[in-house]
Short mmCIF file of C-alpha atoms and ligand atoms in Angstrom, two decimals:
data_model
loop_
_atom_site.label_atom_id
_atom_site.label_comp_id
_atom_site.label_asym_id
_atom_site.label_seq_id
_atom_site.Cartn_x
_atom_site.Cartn_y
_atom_site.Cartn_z
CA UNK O 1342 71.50 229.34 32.15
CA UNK O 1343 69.43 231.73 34.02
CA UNK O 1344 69.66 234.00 31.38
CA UNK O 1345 68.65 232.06 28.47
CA UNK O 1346 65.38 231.28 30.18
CA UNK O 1347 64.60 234.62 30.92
CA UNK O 1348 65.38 236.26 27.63
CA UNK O 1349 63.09 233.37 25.97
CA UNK O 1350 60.03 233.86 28.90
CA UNK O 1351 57.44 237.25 27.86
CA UNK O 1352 56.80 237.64 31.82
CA UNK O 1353 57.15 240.59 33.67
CA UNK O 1354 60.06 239.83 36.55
CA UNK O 1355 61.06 236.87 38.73
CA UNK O 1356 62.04 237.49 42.19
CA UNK O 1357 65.20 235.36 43.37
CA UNK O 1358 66.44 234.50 46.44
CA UNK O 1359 68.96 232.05 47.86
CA UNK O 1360 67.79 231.23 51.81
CA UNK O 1361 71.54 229.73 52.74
CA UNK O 1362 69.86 228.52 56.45
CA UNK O 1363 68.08 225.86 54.13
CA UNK O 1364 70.46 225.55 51.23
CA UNK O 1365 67.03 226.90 49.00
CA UNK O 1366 66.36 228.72 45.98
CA UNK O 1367 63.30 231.11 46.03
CA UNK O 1368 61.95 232.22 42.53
CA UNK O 1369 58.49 233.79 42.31
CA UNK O 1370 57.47 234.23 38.69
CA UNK O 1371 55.14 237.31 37.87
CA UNK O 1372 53.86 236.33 34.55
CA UNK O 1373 51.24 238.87 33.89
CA UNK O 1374 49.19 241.43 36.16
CA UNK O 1375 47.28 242.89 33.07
CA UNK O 1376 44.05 240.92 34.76
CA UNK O 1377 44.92 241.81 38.47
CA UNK O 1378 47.51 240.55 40.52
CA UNK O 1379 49.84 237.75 39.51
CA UNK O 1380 48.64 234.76 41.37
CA UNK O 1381 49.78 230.85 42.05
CA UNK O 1382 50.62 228.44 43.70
CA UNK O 1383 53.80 227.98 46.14
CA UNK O 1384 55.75 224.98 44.50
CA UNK O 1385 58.03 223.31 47.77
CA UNK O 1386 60.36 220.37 45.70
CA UNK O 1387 64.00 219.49 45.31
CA UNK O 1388 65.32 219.91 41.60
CA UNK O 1389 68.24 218.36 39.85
CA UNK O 1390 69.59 222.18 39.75
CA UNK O 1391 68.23 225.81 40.34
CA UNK O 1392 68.07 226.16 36.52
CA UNK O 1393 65.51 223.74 36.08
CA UNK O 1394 63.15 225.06 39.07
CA UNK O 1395 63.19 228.37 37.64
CA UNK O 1396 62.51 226.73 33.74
CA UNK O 1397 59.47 225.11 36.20
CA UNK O 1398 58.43 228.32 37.88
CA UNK O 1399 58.29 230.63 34.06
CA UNK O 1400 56.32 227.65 32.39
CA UNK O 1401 53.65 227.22 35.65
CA UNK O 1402 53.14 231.05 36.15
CA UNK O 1403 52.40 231.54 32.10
CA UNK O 1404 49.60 228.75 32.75
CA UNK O 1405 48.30 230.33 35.27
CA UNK O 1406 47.55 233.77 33.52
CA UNK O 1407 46.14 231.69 30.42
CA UNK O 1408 43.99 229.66 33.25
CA UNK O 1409 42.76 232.66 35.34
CA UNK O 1410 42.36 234.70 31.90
CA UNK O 1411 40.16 232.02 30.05
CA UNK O 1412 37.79 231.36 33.90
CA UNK O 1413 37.17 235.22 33.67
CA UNK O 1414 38.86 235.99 37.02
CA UNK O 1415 39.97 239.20 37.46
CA UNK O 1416 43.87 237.50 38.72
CA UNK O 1417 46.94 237.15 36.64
CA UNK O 1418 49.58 234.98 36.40
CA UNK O 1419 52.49 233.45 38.82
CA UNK O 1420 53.87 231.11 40.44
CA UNK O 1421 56.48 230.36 43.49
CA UNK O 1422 59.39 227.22 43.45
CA UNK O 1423 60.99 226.98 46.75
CA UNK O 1424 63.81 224.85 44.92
CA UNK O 1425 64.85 222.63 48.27
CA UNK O 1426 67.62 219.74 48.64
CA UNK O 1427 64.92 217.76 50.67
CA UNK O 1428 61.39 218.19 51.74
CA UNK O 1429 61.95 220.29 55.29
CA UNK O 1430 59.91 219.23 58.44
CA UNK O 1431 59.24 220.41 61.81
CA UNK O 1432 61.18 224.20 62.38
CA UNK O 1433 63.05 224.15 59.89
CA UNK O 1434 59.94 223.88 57.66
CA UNK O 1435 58.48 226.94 59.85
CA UNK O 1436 61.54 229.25 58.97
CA UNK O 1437 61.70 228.68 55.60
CA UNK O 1438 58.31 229.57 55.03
CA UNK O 1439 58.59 232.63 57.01
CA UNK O 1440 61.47 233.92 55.60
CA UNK O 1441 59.23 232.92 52.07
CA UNK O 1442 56.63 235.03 53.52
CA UNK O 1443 59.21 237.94 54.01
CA UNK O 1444 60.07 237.35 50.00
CA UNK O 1445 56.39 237.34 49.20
CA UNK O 1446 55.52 240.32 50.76
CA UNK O 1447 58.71 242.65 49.67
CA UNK O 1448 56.64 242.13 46.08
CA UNK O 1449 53.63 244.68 47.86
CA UNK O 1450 50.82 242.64 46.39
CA UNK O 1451 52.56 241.75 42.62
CA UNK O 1452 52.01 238.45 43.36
CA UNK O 1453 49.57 236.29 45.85
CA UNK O 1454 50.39 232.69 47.00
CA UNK O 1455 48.58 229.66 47.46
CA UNK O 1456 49.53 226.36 47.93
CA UNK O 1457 50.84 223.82 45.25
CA UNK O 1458 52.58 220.52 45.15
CA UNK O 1459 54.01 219.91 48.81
CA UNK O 1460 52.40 222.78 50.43
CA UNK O 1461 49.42 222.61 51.98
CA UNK O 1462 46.59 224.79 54.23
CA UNK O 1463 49.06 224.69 57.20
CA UNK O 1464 52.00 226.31 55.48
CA UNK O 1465 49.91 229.28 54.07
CA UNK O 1466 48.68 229.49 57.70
CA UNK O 1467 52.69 230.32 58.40
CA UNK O 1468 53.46 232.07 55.33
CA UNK O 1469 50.18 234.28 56.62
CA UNK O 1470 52.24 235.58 59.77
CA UNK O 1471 54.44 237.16 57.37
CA UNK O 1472 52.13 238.55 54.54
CA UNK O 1473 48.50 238.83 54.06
CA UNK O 1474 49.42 238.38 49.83
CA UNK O 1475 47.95 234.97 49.80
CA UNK O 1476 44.76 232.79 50.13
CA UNK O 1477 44.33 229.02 50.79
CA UNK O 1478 44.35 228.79 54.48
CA UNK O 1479 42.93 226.63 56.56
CA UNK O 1480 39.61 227.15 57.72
CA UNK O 1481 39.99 227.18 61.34
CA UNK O 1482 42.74 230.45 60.15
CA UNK O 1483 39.53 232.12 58.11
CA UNK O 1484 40.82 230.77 55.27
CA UNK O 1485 38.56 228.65 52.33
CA UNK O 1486 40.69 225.73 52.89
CA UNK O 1487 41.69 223.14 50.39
CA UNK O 1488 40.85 223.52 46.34
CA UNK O 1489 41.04 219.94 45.53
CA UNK O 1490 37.07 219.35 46.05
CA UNK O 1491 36.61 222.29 43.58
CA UNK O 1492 39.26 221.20 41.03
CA UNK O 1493 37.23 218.02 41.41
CA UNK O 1494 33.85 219.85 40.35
CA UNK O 1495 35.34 221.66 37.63
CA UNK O 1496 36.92 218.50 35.91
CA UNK O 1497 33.46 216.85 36.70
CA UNK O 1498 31.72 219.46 34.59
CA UNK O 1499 34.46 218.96 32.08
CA UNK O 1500 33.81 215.29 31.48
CA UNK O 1501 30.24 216.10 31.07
CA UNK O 1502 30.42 219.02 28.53
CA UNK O 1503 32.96 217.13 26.44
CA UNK O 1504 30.65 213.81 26.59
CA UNK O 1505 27.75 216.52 25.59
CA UNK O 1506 29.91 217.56 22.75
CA UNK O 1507 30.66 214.16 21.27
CA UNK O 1508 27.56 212.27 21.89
CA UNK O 1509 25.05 214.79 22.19
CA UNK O 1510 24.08 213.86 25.52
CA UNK O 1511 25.68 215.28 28.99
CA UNK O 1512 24.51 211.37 30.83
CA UNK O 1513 27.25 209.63 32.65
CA UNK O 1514 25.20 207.08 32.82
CA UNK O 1515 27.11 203.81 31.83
CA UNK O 1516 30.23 205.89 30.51
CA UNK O 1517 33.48 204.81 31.97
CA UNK O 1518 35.99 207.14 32.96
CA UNK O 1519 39.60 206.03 33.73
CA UNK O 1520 41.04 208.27 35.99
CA UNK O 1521 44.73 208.31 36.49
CA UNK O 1522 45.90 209.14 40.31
CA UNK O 1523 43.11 209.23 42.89
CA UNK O 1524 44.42 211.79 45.58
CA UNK O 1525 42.81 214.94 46.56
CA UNK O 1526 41.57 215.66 43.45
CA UNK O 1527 41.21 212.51 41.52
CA UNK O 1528 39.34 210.76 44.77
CA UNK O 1529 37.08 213.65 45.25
CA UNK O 1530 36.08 213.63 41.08
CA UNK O 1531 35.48 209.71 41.34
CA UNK O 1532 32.87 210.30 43.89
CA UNK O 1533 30.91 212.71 41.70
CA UNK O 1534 30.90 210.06 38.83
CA UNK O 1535 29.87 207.19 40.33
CA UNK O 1536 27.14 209.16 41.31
CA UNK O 1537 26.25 210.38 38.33
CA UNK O 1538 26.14 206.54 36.79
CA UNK O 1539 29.64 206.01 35.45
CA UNK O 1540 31.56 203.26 35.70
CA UNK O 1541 35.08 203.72 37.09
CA UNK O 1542 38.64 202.29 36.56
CA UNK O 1543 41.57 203.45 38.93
CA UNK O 1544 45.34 203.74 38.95
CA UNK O 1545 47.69 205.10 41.16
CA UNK O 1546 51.37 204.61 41.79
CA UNK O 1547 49.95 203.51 45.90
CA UNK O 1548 47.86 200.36 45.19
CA UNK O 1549 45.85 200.89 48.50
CA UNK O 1550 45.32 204.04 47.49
CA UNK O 1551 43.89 203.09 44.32
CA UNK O 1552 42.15 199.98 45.88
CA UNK O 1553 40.46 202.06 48.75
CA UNK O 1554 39.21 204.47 46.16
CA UNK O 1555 37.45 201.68 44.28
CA UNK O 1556 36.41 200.06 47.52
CA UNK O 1557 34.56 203.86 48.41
CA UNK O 1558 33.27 204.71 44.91
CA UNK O 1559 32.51 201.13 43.33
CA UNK O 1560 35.12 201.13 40.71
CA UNK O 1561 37.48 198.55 39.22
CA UNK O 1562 41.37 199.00 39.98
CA UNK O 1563 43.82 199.04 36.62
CA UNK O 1564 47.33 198.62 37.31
CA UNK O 1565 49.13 202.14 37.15
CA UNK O 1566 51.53 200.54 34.24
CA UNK O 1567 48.61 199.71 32.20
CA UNK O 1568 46.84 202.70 32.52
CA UNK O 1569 47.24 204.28 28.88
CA UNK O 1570 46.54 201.29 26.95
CA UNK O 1571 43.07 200.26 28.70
CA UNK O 1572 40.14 200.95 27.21
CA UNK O 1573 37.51 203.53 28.25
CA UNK O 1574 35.50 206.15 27.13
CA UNK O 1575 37.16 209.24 28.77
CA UNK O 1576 40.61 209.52 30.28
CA UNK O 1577 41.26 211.67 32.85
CA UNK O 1578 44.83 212.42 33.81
CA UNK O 1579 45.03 213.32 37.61
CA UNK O 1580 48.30 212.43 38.91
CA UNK O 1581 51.16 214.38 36.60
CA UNK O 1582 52.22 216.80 33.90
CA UNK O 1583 53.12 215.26 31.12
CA UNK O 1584 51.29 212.29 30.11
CA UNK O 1585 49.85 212.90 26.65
CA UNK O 1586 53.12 212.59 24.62
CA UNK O 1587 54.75 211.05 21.09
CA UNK O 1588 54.71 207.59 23.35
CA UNK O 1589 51.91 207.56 24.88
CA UNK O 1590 49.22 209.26 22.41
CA UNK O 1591 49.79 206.12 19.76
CA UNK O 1592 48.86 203.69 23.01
CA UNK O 1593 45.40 205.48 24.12
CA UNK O 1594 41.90 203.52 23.76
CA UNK O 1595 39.60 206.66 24.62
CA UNK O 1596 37.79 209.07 22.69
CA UNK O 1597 38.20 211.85 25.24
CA UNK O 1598 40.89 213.09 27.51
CA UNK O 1599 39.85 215.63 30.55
CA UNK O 1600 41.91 215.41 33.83
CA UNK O 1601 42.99 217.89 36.24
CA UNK O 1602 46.82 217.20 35.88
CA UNK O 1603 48.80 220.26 34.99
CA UNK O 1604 50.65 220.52 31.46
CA UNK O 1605 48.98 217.39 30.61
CA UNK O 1606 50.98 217.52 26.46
CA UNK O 1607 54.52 216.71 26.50
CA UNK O 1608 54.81 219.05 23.77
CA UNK O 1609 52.76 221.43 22.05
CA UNK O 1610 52.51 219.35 18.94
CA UNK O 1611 50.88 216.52 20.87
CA UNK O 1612 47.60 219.01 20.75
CA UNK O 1613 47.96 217.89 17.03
CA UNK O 1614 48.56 214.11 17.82
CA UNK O 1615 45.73 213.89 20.00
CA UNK O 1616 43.15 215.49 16.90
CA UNK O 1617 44.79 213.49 14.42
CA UNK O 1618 43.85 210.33 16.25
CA UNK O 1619 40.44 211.29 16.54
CA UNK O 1620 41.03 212.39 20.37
CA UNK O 1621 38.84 215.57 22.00
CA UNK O 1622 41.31 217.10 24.44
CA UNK O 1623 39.65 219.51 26.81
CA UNK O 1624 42.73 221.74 27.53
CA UNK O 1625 44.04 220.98 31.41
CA UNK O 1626 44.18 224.81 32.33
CA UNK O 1627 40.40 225.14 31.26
CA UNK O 1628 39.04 222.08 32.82
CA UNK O 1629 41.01 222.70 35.97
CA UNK O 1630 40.71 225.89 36.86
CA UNK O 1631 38.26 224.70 39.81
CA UNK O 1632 40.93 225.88 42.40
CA UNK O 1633 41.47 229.01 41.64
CA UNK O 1634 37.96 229.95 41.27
CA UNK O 1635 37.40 228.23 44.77
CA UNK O 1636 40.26 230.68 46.16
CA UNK O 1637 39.40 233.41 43.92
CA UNK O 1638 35.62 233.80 44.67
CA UNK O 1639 35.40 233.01 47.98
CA UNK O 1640 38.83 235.07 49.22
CA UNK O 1641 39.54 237.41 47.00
CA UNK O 1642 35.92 238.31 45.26
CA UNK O 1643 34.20 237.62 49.24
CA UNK O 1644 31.44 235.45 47.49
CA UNK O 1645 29.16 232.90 49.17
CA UNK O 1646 29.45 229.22 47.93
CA UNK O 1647 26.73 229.46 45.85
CA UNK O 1648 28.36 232.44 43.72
CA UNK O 1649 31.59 229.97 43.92
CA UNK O 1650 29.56 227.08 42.74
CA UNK O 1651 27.84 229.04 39.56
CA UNK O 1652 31.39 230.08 38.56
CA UNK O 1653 32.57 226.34 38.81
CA UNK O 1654 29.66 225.08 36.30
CA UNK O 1655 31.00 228.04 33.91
CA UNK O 1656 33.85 225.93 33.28
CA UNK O 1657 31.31 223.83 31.50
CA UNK O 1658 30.61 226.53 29.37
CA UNK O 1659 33.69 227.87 28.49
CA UNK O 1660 34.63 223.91 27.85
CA UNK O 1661 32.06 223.96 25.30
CA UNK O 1662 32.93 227.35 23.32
CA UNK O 1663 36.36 226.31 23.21
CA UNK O 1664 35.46 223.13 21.28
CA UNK O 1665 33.41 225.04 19.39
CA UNK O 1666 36.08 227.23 17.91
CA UNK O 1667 38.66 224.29 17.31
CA UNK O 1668 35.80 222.82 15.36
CA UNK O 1669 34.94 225.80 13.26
CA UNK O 1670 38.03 226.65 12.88
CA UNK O 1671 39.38 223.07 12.19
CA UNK O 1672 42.15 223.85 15.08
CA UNK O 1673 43.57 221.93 17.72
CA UNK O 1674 41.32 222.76 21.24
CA UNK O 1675 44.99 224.33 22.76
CA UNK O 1676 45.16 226.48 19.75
CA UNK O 1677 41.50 227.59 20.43
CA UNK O 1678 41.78 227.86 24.16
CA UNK O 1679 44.71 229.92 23.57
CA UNK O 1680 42.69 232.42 21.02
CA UNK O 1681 39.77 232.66 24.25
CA UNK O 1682 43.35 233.69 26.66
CA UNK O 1683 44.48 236.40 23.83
CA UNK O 1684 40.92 238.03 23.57
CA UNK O 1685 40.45 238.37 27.37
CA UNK O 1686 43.60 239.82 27.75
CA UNK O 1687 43.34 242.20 25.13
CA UNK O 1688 39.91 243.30 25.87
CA UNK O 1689 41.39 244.47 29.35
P1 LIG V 1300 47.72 214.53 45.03
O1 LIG V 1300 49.18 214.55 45.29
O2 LIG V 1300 46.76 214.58 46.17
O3 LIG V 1300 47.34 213.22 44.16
C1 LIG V 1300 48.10 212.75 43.09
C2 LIG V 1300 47.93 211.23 43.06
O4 LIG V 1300 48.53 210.75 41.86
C3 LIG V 1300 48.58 210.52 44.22
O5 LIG V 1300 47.68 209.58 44.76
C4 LIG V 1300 49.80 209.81 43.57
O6 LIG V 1300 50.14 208.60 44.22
C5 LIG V 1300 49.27 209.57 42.18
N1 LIG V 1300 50.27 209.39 41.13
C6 LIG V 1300 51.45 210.04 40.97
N2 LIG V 1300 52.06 209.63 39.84
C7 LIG V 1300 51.22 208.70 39.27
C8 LIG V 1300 51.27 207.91 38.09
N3 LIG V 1300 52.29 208.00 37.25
N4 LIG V 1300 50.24 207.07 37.84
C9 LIG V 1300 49.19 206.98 38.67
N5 LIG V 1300 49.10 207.71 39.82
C10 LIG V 1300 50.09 208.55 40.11
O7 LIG V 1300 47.46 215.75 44.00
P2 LIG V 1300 46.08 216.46 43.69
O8 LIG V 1300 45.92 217.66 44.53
O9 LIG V 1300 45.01 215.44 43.64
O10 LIG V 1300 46.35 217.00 42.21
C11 LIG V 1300 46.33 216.11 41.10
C12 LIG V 1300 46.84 216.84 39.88
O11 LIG V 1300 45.98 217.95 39.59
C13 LIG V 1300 48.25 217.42 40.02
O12 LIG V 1300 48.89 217.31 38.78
C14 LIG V 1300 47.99 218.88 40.36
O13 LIG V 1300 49.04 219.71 39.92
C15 LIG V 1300 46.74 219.15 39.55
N6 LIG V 1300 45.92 220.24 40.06
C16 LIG V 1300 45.47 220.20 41.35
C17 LIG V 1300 44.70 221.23 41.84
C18 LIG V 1300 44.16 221.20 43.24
O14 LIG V 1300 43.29 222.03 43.55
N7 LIG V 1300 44.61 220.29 44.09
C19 LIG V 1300 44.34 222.40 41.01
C20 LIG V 1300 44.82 222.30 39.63
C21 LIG V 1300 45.59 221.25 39.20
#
């Protein structure tokens, strides 16, 4: 099975190795360097078998060289999947991600880690003692901390160059945006709408998460169940992958779909589901590229937050030429985000 998915992947090499200690499978996916070093997130989750954490890993690290390729960061694509029975604690937690950190720096720079889905600030601060190939560490470590705030800003300027786009006008004011899964991200981006003016419905899978959100920002709580067929202006998926398929398209009362959720389609066709029903989809890996350009610019690039901040109203920008092309072109936005991924690469 290995096999088949790397004779159908066009990435450079995946690194594998099984840590017996912790039963784990390590893959780190180098999609692309042609930018700069392959770089993503460390994935930490238990699969149904090693097959489908690499099939993860390949289709994660090819998003992240079309995401760091279309925010003009000078990074390419990968990713990590620690691929473990159960989510490790305490020292055994601490040795895994050392002996991670051992993997990680064997690839001499190939490929730089952050954190993803169960890792956070802390681990990178261990995988650190073992590699200096990675960014996202805690402050009080001299690292730029957590991305979420940033992913936040980016989909914020999202919403408002897609609303620009449609209406004409870039005011929040009296718009409301259903956001799906208010955690890190999703919390951070309601805070920046309601004050901008917009009126806010909230789901999440923990009701007093989703209740203290709407408590904090003045919103209205929607049952997560209910969350595709309720009405609103713009949807913003920022819980999971996946949400935007054959289904689910059919069910959705918005005109506009921007969320911070990674591989938001099902499929690729559902690009052309979401057009045909009159839909703008701002493409997840342009909208949320807010993280990496956090990491990127103030790590890698040694910029202040201002330089970091300018970058993160770019993705406004780059929003708006995509939808630009799709319309000229009468193309889905994927199609024309993927055209912007093609020319950066092969102008380098
Ligand atoms: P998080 O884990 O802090 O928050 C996710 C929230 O979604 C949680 O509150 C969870 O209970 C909720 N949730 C899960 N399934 C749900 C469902 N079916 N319906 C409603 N709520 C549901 O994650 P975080 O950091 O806020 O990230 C959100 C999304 O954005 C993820 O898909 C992540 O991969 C993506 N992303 C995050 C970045 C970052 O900088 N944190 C960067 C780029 C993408």
């Amino acid at each position: 099975m290995f096999e088949d998915l790397l004779r159908a992947w066009d990435g450079e090499e995946v690194a594998v190795r099984f840590d017996a200690a912790t039963d784990t499978w390590m893959f780190v996916c180098v999609h692309s360097t042609r930018l700069g070093p392959s770089c993503g997130g460390t994935r930490m989750k238990p699969y149904a078998a090693p097959h489908d954490a690499l099939e993860d890993g390949l289709r994660l690290a090819s998003a992240m060289t079309s995401k760091s390729a279309v925010a003009g960061l000078p990074l390419g694509g990968g990713k990590a999947v620690l691929a473990v029975p159960s989510i490790p604690e305490g020292g055994r937690r601490r040795e895994l991600l050392l002996r991670y950190g051992d993997l990680v720096d064997a690839l001499g720079g190939t490929y730089v880690t952050a954190c993803d889905m169960n890792t956070s600030e802390r681990d990178m601060d261990v995988v650190a003692e073992r590699t200096h190939h990675l960014m996202g560490r805690s402050t009080e470590s001299g690292g730029s901390g957590s991305s979420a705030p940033s992913t936040a800003v980016g989909v914020f300027h999202g919403i408002r160059a897609a609303v620009r786009h449609v209406s004409g006008s870039q005011d929040l004011a009296g718009r409301t945006v259903l956001i799906q899964g208010v955690g890190a991200v999703g919390r951070a981006l309601a805070d920046l709408l309601a004050d901008a003016g917009a009126r806010l419905l909230l789901s999440d899978v923990d009701d007093e998460r989703a209740r203290d959100a709407a408590a904090g920002c003045g919103g209205e709580v929607v049952r997560a169940d209910r969350t595709i067929g309720t009405e609103c202006d713009v949807f913003s998926p920022c819980a999971t992958g996946g949400v935007l398929d054959a289904s689910t398209i059919p069910a959705l009362r918005c005109r506009i779909v921007v969320g911070a959720a990674n591989n938001q389609l099902g499929a690729p066709e559902d690009a052309e589901r979401l057009s045909a029903r009159g839909i703008l989809y701002a493409p997840d890996y342009v909208v949320n590229a807010g993280g990496i350009i956090h990491l990127a610019s103030l790590e890698l690039l040694g910029e202040d937050e201002a330089a970091r901040d300018e970058r993160l109203r770019g993705i406004a920008d780059t929003l708006a030429e995509c939808l630009r092309i799709a319309e000229a072109e009468g193309i889905p936005t994927g199609a024309a985000a993927e055209r912007m991924v093609a020319a950066r690469l092969a102008a380098a």
